[in-house]
Short mmCIF file of C-alpha atoms in Angstrom, two decimals:
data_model
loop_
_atom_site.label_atom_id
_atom_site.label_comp_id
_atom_site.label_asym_id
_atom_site.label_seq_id
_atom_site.Cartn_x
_atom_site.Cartn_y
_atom_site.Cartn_z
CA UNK A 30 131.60 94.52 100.21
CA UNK A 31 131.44 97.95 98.98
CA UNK A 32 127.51 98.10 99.36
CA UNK A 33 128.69 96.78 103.05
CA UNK A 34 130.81 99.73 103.82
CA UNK A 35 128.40 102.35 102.45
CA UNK A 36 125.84 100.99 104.85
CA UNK A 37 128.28 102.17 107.68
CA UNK A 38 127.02 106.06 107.02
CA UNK A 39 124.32 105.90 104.49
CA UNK A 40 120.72 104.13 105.31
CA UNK A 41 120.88 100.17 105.32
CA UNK A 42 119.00 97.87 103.02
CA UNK A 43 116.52 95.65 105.02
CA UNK A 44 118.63 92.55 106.41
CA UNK A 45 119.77 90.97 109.36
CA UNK A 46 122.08 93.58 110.81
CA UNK A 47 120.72 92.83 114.18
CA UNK A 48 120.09 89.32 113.89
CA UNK A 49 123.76 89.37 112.69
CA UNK A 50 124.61 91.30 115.96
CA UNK A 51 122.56 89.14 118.00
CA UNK A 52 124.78 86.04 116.67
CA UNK A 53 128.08 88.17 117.82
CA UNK A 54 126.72 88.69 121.53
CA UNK A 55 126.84 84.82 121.88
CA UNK A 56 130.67 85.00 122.66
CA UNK A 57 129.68 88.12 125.23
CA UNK A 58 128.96 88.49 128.69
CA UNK A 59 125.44 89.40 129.67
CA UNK A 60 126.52 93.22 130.57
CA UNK A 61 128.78 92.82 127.34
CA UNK A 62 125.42 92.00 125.92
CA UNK A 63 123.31 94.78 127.27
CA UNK A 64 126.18 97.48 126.82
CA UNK A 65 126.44 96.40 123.20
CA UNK A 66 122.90 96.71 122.87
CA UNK A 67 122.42 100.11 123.97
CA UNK A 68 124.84 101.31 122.10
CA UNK A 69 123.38 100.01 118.63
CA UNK A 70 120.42 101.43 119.24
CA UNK A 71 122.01 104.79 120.82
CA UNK A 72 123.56 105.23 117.27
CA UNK A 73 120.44 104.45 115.65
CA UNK A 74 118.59 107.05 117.18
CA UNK A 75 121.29 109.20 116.11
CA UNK A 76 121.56 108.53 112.78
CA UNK A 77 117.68 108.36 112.29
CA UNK A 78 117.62 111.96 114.04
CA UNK A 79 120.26 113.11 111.48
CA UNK A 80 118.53 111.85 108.55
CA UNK A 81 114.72 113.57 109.39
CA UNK A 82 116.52 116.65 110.16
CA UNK A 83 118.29 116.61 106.50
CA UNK A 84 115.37 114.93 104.83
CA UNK A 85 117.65 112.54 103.34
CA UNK A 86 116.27 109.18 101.42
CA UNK A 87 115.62 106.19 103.02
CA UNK A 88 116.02 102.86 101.48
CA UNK A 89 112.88 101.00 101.05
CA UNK A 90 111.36 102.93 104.39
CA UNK A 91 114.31 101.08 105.92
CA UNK A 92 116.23 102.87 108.48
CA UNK A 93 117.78 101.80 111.05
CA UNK A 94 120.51 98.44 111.31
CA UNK A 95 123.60 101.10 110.95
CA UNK A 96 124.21 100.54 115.01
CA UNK A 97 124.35 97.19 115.19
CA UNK A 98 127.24 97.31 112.51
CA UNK A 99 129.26 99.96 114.22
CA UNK A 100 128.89 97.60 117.29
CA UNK A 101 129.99 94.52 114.78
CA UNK A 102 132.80 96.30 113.53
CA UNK A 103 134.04 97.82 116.88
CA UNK A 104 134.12 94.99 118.22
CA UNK A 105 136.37 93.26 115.69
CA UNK A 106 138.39 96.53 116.48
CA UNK A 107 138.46 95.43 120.32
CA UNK A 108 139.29 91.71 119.41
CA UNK A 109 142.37 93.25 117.77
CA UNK A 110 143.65 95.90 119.93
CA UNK A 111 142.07 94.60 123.15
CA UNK A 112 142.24 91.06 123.25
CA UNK A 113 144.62 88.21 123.41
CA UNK A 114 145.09 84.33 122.77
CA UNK A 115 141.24 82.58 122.98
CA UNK A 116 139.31 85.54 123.98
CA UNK A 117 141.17 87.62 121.02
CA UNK A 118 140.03 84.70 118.75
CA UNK A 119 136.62 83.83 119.92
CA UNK A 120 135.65 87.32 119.34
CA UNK A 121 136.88 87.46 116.13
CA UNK A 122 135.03 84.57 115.45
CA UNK A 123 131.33 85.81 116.75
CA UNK A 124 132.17 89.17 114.65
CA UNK A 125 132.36 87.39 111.78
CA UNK A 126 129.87 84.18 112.42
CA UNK A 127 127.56 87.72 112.66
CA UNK A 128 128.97 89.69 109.28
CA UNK A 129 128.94 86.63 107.08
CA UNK A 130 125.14 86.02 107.95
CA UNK A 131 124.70 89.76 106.59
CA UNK A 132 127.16 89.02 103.64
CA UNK A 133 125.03 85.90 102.95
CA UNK A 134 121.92 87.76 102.40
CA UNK A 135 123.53 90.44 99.98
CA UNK A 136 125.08 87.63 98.43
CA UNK A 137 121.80 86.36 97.51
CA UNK A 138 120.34 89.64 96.62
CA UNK A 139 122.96 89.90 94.06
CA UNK A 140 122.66 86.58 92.35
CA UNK A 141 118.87 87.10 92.17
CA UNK A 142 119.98 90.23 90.48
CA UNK A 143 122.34 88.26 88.04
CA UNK A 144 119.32 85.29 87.58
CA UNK A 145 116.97 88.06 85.53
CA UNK A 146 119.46 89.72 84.25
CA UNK A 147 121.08 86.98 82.44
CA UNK A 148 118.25 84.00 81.91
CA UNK A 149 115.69 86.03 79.59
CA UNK A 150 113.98 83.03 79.51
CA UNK A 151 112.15 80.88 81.87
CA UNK A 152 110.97 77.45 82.01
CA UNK A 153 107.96 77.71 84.00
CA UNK A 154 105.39 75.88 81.43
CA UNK A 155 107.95 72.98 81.88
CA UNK A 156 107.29 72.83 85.71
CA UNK A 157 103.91 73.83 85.77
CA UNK A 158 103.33 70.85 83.14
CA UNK A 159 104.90 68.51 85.66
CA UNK A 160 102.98 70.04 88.75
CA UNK A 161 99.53 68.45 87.31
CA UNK A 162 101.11 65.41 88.71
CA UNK A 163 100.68 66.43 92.33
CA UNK A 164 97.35 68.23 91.50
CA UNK A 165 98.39 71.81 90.72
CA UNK A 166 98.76 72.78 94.86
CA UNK A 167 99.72 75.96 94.27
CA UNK A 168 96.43 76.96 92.54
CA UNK A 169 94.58 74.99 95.47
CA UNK A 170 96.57 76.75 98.01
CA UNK A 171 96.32 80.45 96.33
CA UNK A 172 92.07 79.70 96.60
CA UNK A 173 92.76 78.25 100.35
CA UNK A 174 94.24 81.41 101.14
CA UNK A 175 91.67 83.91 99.65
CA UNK A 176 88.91 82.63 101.31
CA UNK A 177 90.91 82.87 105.05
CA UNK A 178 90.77 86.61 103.95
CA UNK A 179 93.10 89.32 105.34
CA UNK A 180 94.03 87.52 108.84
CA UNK A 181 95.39 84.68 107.15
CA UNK A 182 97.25 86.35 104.03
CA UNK A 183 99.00 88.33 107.37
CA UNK A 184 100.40 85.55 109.31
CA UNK A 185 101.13 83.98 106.76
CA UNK A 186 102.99 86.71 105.32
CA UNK A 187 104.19 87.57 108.18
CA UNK A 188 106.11 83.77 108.65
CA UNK A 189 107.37 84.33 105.19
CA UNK A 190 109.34 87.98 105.53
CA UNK A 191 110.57 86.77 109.05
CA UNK A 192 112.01 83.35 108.33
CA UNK A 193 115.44 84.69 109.21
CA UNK A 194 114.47 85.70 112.84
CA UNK A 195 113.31 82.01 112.82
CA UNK A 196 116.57 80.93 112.17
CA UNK A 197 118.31 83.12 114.51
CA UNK A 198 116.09 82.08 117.11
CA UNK A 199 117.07 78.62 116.89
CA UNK A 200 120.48 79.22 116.32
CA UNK A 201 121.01 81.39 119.46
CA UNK A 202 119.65 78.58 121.34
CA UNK A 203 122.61 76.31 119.89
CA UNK A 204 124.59 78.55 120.64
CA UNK A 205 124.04 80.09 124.16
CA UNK A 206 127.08 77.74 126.07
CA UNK A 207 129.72 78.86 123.60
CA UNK A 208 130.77 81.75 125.84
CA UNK A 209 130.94 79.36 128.69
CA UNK A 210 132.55 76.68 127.06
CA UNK A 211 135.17 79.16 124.75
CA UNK A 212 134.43 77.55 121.89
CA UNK A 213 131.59 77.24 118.71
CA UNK A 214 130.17 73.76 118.17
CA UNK A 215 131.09 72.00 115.18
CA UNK A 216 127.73 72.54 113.39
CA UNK A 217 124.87 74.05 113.58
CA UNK A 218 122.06 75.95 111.47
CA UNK A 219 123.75 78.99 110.83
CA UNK A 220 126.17 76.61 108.66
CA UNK A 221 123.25 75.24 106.73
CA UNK A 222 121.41 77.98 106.65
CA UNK A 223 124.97 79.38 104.38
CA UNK A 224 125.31 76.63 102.25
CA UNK A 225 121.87 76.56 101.20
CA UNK A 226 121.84 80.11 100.26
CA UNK A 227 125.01 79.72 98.92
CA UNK A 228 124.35 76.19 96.66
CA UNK A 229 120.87 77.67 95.58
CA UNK A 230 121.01 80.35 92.64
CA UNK A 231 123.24 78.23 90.93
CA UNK A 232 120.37 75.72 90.39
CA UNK A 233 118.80 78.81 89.56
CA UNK A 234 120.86 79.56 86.67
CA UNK A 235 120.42 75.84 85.58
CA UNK A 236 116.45 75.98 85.85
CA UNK A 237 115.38 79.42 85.69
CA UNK A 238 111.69 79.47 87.15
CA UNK A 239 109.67 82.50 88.20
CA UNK A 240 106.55 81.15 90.11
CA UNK A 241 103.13 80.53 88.94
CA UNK A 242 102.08 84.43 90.08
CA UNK A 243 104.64 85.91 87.93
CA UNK A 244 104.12 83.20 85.41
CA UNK A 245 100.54 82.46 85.20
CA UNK A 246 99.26 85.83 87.43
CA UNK A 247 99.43 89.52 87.77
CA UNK A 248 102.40 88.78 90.67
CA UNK A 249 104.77 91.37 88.81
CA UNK A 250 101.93 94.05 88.57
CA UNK A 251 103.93 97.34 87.86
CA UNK A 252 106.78 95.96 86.25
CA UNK A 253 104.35 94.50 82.86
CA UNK A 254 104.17 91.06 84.93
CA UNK A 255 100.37 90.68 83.25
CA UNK A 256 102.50 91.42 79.82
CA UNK A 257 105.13 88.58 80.59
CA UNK A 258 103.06 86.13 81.65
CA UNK A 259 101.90 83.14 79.41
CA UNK A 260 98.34 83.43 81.47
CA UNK A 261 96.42 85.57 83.95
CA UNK A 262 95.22 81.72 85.37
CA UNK A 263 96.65 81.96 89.00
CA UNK A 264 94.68 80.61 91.29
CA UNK A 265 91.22 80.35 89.91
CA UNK A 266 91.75 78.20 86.74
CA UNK A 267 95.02 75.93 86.87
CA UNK A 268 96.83 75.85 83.27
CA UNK A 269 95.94 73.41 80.41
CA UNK A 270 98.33 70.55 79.62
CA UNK A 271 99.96 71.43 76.53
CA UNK A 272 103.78 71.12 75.57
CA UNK A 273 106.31 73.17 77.35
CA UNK A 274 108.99 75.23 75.91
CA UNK A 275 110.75 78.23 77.13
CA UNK A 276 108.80 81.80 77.36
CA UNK A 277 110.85 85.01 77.43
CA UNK A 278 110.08 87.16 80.98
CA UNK A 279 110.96 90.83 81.92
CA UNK A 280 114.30 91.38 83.42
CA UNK A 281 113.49 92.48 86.64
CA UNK A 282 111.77 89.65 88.28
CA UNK A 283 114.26 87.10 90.00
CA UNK A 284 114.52 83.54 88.86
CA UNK A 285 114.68 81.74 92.19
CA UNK A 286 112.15 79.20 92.51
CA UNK A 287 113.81 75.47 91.77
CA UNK A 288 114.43 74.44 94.60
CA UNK A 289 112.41 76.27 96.89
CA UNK A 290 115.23 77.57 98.97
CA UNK A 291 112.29 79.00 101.52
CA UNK A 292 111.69 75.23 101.90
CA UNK A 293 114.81 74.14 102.14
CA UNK A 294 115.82 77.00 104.69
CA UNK A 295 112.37 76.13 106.70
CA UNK A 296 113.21 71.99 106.25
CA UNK A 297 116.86 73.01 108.16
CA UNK A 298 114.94 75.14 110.83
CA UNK A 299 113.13 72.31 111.71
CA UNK A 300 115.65 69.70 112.07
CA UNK A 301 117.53 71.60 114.15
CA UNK A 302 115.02 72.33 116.36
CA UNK A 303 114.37 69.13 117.08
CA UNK A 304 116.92 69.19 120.16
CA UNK A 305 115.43 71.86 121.74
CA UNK A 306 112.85 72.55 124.01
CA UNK A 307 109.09 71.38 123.99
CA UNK A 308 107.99 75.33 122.75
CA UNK A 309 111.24 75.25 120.49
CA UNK A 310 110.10 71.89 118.47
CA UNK A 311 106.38 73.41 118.45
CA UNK A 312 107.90 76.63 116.84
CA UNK A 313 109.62 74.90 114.53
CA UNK A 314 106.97 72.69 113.22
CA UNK A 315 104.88 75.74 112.97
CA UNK A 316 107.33 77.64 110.90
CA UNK A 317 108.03 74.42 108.52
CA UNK A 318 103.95 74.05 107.98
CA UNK A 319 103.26 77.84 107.76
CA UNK A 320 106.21 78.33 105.36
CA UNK A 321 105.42 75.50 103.24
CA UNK A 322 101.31 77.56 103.02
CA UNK A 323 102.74 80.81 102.23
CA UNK A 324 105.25 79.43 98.97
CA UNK A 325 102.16 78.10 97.41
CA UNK A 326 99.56 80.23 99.23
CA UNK A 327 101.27 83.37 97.38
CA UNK A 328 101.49 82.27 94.13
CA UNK A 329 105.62 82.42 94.87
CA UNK A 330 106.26 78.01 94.34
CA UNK A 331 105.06 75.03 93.16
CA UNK A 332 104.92 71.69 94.76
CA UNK A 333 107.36 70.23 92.48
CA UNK A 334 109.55 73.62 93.37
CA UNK A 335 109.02 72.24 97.16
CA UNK A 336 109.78 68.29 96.89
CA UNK A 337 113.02 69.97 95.65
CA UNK A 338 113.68 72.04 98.19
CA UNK A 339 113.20 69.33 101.13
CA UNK A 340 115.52 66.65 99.00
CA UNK A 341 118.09 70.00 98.62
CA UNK A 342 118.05 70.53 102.40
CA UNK A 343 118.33 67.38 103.86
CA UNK A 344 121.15 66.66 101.43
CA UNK A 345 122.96 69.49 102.18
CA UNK A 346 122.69 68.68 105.65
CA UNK A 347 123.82 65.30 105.47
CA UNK A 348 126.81 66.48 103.86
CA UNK A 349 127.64 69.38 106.47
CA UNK A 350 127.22 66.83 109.03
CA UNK A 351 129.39 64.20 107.59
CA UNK A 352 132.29 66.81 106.66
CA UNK A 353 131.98 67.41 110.69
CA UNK A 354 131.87 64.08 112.03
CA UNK A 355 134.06 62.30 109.45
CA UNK A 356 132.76 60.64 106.52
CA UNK A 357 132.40 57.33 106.74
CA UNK A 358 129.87 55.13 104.68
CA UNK A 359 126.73 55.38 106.28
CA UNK A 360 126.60 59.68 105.40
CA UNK A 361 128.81 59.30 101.96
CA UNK A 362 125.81 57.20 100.63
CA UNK A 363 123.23 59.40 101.99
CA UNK A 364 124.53 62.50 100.09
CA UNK A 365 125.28 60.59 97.31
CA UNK A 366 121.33 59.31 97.27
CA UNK A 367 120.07 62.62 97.81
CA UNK A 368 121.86 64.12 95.13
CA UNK A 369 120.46 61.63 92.84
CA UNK A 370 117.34 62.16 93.29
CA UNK A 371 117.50 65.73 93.36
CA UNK A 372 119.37 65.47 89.93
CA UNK A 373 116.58 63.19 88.62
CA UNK A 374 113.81 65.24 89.95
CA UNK A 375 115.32 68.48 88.04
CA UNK A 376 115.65 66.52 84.89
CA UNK A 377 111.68 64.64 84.79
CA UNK A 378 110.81 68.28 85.62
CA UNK A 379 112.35 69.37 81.96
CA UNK A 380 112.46 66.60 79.87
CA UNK A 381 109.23 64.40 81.02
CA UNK A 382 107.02 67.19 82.08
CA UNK A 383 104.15 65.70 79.71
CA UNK A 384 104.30 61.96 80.75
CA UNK A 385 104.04 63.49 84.28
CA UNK A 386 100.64 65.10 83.44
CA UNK A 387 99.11 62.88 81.54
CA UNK A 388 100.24 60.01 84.15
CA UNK A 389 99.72 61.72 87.56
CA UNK A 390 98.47 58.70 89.34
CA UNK A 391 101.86 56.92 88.22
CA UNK A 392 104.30 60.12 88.92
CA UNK A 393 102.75 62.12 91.72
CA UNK A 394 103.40 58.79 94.21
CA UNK A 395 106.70 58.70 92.54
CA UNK A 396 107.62 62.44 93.16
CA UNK A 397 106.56 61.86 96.94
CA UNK A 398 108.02 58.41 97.35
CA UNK A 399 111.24 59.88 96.46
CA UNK A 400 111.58 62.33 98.40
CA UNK A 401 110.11 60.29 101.11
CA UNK A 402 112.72 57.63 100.37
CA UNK A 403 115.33 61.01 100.89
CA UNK A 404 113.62 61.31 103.85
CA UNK A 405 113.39 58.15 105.56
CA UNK A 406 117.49 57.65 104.34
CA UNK A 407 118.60 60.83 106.47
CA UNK A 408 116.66 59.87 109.42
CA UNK A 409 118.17 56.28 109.33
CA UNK A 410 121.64 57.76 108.92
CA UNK A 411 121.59 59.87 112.18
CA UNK A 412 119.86 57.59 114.04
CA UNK A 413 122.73 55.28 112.47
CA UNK A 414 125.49 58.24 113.87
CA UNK A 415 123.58 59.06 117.51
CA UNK A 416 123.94 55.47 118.35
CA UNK A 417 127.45 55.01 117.67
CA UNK A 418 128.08 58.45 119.39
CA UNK A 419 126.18 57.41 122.40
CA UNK A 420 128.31 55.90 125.43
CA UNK A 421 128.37 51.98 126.18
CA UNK A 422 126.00 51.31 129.47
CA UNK A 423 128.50 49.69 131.91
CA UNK A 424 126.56 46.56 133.50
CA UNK A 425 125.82 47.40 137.38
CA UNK A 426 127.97 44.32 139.37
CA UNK A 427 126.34 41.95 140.60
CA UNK A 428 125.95 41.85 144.07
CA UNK A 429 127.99 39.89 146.15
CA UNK A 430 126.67 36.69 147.32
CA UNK A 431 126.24 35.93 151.27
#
């Protein structure tokens, strides 16, 4: 909170001040929308003018995001001073649907912080161990991605850094009738989009991983990575199959790859695309598939790290969607089946990481059949919930006879 406040003068840290904003303006009118706007990026201009003049630092070459959280926080002001009963509240509510997506992400900053500060040890040789049982994709991916040279490491890149405007994106089309109908739906991504970030690093602290180009690769270059790591291997020669154990890594490089939470985030993207338009679904496919290239493209996860993530998200969601609709059977033993096998994945990823190699033709199908099985249970359980949601037909009468 206090890095929040500072961020109100001094230079931001890149985040999602204006996707945050642009989550606000849902409960606005369209000339609410345009004058809110305009005035962000008024005070940008401002503030960027100030700060060349004065030569003062910028953080990260980031800076600009201070307008759109003058226009967050005036608003709350308005909602207060301005506003009564439902329009008082609804306002209150976009202000802070927006601040708590930008609290979420500095949440996260800081427990990546906490993750190599306090796990001096990581357990990648456990994982990568394990990974031999889907074939080592990472490695196969990194090469993939070499030889599409610079045009593919850039989109690809590119879909990584901006898998937050992804999210927005979809979200703002969930939520463009709440200003209409005075009111937020009961779910929708932003809430899983939370919850993930929010259930995530404390896996991390249970199973702290690096990535195979940290672990295995010159990934930390400039911070001793090539020192820390048990191998320069990544992605040309994947790593021999000997016994795990724990390796001691610098204290600077987060430990936030079981689950893949990039997965997991891109896994809810697409499901909740799914009820929007033709270009919408396309999108989202797109961001799934080109998010699921760049974690194991860039060295950053590896497959086992993503069969994680997918069982993570579509537990999660089950969950978020049950607390909304009521629990009833049907979603209590879908979460309850997803967490299993997310708690049985993490433990065969520590304790049977050699069976797994030396048995890939018995464990990879096993790895993918259960999340498959994770899969197939969540699709059956809202199909389950859409029917019973959907109205009874009434029969047409029959006509009357002559």
């Amino acid at each position: 909170m206090t890095n929040q406040a500072e961020e109100v003068i001094f230079a931001p840290k890149p985040g999602p001040l204006y996707a945050g904003m642009a989550l606000m303006m849902v409960v606005l009118t369209w000339r609410q929308r345009f004058i809110a706007a305009g005035v962000a990026i008024g005070i940008d201009v401002v503030f960027v003018g100030v700060r060349w003049a004065v030569d003062a630092k910028m953080t990260d070459g980031h800076f600009f995001g201070n307008g759109a959280l003058w226009v967050m926080l005036g608003c709350a002001v308005i909602a207060v001073t301005r506003r009564t009963g439902r329009e008082r509240v609804l306002l209150l509510k976009g202000v802070g649907l927006g601040l708590l997506l930008v609290a979420g992400r500095k949440t996260g900053d800081t427990w990546l912080l906490i993750t190599s500060k306090t796990r001096p040890s990581v357990l990648d040789p456990y994982v990568a161990t394990a990974d031999h049982a889907l074939g080592n994709p990472s490695w196969l991916a990194g090469r993939m991605v070499e030889a599409t040279g610079p045009i593919g490491t850039h989109l690809l890149g590119w879909v990584y850094a901006q898998l937050a405007v992804a999210a927005v994106v979809v979200a703002l089309y969930q939520l463009r009738n709440v200003r209409v109908e005075r009111r937020f739906p009961r779910h929708h991504l932003v809430r899983t989009f939370l919850v993930i970030g929010l259930l995530g690093p404390g896996i991390y602290m249970l199973f702290p991983v690096v990535g195979p180009v940290f672990a295995y690769g010159p990934g930390a270059s400039g911070t001793g990575g090539v020192h820390w790591a048990v191998a320069n291997l990544w992605p040309d020669t994947p790593p021999p199959i000997s016994t795990p154990h724990p390796v001691s890594y610098d204290e600077i490089t987060p430990r936030n790859c079981m689950p893949s939470l990039h997965t997991a985030w891109a896994t809810a993207i697409f499901i909740h695309s799914r009820t929007g338009p033709r270009i919408l679904r396309y999108a989202g496919a797109f961001w799934l598939i080109a998010t699921l290239g760049a974690t194991l493209g860039f060295g950053y996860h590896y497959g086992t790290d993503l069969v994680a993530g997918v069982v993570f998200a579509l537990t999660i969601e089950a969950a978020l969607r049950s607390l909304e609709r009521g629990w009833d059977r049907s979603g209590t033993q879908m979460v309850a089946h997803g967490t299993a096998v997310f708690a049985a994945l993490l433990v065969s990823y520590r304790y049977l990481p050699m069976e797994m190699a030396l048995h890939p033709w018995v464990f990879g199908p096993l790895l993918i059949l259960a999340m498959i099985s994770v899969i197939h249970g969540y699709l059956r359980t809202t199909r389950l919930w859409e029917s019973k949601a959907a109205p009874a037909l009434r029969p047409d009468p029959l006509p009357e006879l002559v």
